[in-house]
Coordinates of C-alpha atoms in Angstrom, one line a residue:
X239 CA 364.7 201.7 173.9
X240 CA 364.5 201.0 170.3
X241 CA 360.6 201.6 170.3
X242 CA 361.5 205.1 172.0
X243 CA 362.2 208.2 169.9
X244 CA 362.4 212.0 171.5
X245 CA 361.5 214.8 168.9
X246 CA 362.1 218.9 169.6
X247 CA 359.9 220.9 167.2
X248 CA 361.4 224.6 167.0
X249 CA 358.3 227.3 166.4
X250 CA 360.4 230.1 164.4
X251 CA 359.8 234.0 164.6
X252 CA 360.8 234.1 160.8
X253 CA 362.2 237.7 159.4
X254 CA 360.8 238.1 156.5
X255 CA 363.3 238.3 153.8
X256 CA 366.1 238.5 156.3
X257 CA 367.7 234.9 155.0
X258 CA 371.6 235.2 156.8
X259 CA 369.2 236.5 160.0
X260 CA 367.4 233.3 159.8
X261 CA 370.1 230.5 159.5
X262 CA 372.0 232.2 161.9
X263 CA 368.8 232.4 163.9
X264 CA 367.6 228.7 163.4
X265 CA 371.4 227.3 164.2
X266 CA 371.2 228.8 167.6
X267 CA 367.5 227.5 168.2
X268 CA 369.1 224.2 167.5
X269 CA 372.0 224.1 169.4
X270 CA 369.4 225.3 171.8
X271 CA 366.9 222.1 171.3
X272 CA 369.9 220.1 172.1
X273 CA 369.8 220.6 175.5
X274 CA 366.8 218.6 175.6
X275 CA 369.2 215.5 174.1
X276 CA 366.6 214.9 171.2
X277 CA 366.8 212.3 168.7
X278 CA 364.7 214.3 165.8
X279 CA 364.6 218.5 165.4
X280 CA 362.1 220.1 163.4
X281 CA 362.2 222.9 161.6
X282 CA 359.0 224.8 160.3
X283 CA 358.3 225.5 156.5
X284 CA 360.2 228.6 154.3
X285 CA 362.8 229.1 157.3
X286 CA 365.3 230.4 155.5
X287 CA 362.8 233.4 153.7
X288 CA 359.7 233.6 155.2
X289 CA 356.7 233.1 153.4
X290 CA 357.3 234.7 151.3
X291 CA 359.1 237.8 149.8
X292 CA 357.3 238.7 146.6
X293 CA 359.8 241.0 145.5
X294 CA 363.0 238.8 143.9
X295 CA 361.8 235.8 145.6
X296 CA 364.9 233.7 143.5
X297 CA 367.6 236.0 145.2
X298 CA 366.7 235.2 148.7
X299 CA 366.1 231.4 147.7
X300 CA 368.7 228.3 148.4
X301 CA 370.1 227.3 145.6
X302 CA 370.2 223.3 145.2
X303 CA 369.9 223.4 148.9
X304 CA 373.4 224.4 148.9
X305 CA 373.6 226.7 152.5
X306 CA 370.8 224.4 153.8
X307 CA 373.3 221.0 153.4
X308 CA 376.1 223.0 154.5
X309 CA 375.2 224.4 157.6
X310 CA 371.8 222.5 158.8
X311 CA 373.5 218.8 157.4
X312 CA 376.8 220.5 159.2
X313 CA 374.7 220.6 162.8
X314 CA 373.3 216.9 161.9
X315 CA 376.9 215.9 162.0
X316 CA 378.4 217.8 164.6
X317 CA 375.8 216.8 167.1
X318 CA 374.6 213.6 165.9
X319 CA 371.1 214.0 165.5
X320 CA 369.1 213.7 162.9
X321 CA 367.0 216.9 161.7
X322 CA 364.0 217.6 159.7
X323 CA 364.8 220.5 158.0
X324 CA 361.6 222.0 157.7
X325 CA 361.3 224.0 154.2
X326 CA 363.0 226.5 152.3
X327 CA 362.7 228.6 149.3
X328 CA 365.4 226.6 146.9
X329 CA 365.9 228.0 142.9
X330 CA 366.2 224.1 141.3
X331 CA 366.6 224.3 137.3
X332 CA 365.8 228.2 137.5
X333 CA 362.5 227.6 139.2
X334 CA 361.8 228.0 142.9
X335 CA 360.7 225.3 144.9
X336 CA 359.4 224.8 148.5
X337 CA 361.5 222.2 149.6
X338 CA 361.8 220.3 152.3
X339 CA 365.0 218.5 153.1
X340 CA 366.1 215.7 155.9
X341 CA 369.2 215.0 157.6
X342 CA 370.5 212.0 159.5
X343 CA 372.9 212.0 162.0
X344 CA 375.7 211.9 159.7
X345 CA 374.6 215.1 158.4
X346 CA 373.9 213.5 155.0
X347 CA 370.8 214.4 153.3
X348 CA 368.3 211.3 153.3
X349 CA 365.2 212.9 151.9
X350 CA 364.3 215.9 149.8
X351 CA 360.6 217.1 149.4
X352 CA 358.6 219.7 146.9
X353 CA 355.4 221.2 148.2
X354 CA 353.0 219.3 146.2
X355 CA 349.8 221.7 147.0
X356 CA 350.6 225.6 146.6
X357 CA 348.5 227.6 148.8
X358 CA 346.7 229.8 145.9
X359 CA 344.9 232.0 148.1
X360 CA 348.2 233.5 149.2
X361 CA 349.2 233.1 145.4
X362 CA 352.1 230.7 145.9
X363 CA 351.2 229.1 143.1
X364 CA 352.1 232.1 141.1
X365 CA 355.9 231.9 142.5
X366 CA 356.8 228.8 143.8
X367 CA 356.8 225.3 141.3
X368 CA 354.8 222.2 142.5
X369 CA 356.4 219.2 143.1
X370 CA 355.1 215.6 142.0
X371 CA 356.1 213.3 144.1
X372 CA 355.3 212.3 148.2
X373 CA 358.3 211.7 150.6
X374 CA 359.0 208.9 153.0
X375 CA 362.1 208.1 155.0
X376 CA 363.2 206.0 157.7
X377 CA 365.0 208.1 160.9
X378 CA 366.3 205.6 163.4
X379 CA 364.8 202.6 162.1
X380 CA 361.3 204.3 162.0
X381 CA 359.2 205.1 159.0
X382 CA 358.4 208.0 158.5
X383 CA 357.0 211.1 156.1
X384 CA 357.2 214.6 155.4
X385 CA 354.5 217.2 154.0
X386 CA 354.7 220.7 153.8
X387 CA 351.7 223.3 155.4
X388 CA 348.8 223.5 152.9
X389 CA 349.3 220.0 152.1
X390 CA 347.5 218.7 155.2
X391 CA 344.4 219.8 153.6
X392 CA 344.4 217.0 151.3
X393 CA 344.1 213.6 152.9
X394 CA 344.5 211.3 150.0
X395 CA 348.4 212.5 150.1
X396 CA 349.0 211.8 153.5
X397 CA 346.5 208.1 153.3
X398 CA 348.9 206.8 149.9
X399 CA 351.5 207.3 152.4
X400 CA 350.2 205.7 154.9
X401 CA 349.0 202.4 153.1
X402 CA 353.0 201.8 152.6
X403 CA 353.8 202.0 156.3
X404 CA 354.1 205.2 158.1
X405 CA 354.9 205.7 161.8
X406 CA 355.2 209.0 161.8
X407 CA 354.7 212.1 159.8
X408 CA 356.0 215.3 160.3
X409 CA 354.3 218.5 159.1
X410 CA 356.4 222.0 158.7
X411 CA 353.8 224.9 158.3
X412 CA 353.8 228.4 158.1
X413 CA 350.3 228.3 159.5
X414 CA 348.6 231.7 159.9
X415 CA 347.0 232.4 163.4
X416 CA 343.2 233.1 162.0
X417 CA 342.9 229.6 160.8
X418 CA 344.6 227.3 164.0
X419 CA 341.6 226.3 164.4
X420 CA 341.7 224.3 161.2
X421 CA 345.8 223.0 161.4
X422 CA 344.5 221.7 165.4
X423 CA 341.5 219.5 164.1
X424 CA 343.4 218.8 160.8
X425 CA 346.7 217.2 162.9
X426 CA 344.7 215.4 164.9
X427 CA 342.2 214.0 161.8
X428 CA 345.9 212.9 160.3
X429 CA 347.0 211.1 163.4
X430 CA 343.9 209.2 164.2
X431 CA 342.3 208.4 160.7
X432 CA 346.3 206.8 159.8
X433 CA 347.2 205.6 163.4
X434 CA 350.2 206.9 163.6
X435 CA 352.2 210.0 165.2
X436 CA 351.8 213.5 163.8
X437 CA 354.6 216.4 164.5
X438 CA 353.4 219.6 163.5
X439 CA 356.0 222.6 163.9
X440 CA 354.5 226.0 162.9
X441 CA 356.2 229.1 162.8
X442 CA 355.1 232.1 164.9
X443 CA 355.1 235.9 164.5
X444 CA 354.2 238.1 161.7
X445 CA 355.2 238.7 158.3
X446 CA 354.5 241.3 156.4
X447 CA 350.3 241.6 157.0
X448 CA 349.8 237.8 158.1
X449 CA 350.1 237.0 161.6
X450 CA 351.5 233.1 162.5
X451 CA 349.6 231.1 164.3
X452 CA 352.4 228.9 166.4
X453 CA 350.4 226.4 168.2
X454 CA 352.7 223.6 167.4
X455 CA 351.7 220.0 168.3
X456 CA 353.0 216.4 168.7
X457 CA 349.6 214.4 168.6
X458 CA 350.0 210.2 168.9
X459 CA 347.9 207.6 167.4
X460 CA 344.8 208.0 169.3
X461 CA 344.5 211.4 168.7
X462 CA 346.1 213.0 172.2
X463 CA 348.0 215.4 172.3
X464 CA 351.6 215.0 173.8
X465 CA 352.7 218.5 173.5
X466 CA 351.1 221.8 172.6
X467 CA 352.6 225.4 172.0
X468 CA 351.4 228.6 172.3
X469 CA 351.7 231.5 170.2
X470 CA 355.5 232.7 171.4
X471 CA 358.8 231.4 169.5
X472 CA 359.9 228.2 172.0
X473 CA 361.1 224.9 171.3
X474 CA 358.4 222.0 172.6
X475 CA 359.5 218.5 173.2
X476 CA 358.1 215.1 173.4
X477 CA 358.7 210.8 173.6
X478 CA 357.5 209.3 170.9
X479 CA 356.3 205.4 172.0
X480 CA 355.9 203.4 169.1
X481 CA 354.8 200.6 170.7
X482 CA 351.3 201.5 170.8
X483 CA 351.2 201.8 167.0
X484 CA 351.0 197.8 167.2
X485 CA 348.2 198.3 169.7
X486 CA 346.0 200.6 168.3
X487 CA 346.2 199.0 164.8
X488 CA 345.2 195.4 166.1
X489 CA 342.1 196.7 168.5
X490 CA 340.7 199.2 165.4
X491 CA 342.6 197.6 162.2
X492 CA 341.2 200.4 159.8
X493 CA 344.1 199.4 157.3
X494 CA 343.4 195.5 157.4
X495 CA 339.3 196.8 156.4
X496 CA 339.9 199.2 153.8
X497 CA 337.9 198.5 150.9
X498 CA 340.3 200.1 148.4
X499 CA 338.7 199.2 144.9
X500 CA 335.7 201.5 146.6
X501 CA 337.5 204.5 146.4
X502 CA 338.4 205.6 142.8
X503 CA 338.3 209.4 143.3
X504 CA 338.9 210.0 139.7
X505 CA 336.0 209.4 138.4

């Protein structure tokens, strides 16, 4: 059914560093999710690196998204299905970026995304450029968003969004374990406060001293969750309905009562 749409979130073990380890690593996870026949797989954020080498960060980075294209875009194609790429560390212009990219099922690349919010406490912002821009796409008729890990932390990013239609937003994270608590309540505050679906895919492990959290989750409109991980690499799968979008946004129409010109932030 048209209203019906079957995501695969893949929570990565990401070797640190070991970039040729971890395409060939996140291919077989995806060949893998296909088993499930899904109509969306998600990757998790900085895939390709880890987050995140410190030492020669630009060597181990995509360049212009080149490998990602080739080979992610190439497994888009191959098995018709449309894949959110999570992140990767990609040199644009001699800077590195964390950058998200999206494929349909034609393997062409529909959407391409910048971290916006560097997580400073980890000093990211000391490596990686910020990007200026949001990110929204339609897979398979549906409307939908990307952001990137720390970005969940600011709402008025994911709300700007939302006011120009969104059904569903996807969030790639590299989410440490000591602070779950946070990403489970933050998913959740995402999907409710903007009725729509939330698809959060973590990655899991450790790198270098920072243990990942996992705990990846596909939460729907009314804040349930469909699907929950643990801490262990897995792929989790779930049927998005988004039928009760229509529902939910006509018995609590939060959009229809904003009071907009109440809300100038800036000043």
């Amino acid at each position: 059914m048209a209203d019906l749409m079957k995501v695969s979130c893949i929570q990565m073990d990401i070797a640190l560093g070991r970039v040729d380890a971890n395409f060939e690593k996140a291919k077989q996870l995806i060949i893998e999710a296909m088993k499930n026949a899904p109509d969306v797989i998600v990757l998790p954020e900085t895939w390709n690196t880890g987050f995140f080498p410190k030492e020669n960060l630009e060597s181990y980075s995509d360049v212009n998204g080149q490998r990602t294209k080739a080979e992610i875009g190439g497994l888009a194609k191959e098995y018709n299905v449309n894949i959110v790429a999570g992140s990767v560390s990609n040199v644009k212009n001699h800077k590195v970026y964390n950058t998200a990219y999206v494929f349909d099922r034609q393997g062409e690349c529909i959407a391409e995304y910048d971290k916006v919010h560097s997580f400073s406490p980890m000093g990211e912002n000391s490596f990686y450029e910020n990007g200026n821009a949001d990110c929204r796409f339609t897979l398979d008729g549906k409307n939908c968003g990307i952001i990137i890990c720390y970005d969940i932390r600011f709402p008025e990013l994911t709300r700007k969004m939302a006011v120009n239609g969104l059904d569903c937003l996807f969030v790639v994270a590299q989410w440490p374990k000591v602070r779950v608590p946070h990403l489970t309540a933050l998913v959740k505050a995402r999907a409710i406060e903007n009725q729509m679906f939330v698809v959060c895919c973590n990655s899991c492990g450790k790198a270098g001293e920072t243990v990942y959290g996992g705990n990846s989750r596909i939460v729907e409109p009314w804040g349930n969750e469909l699907v929950t991980a643990d801490e262990q690499e897995k792929i989790i799968t779930s049927e998005l309905d988004f039928g009760v979008i229509k529902n939910i946004r006509e018995t609590i129409n939060v959009f229809r009562d904003r009071r907009p010109e109440i809300y100038d932030i800036n000043n």
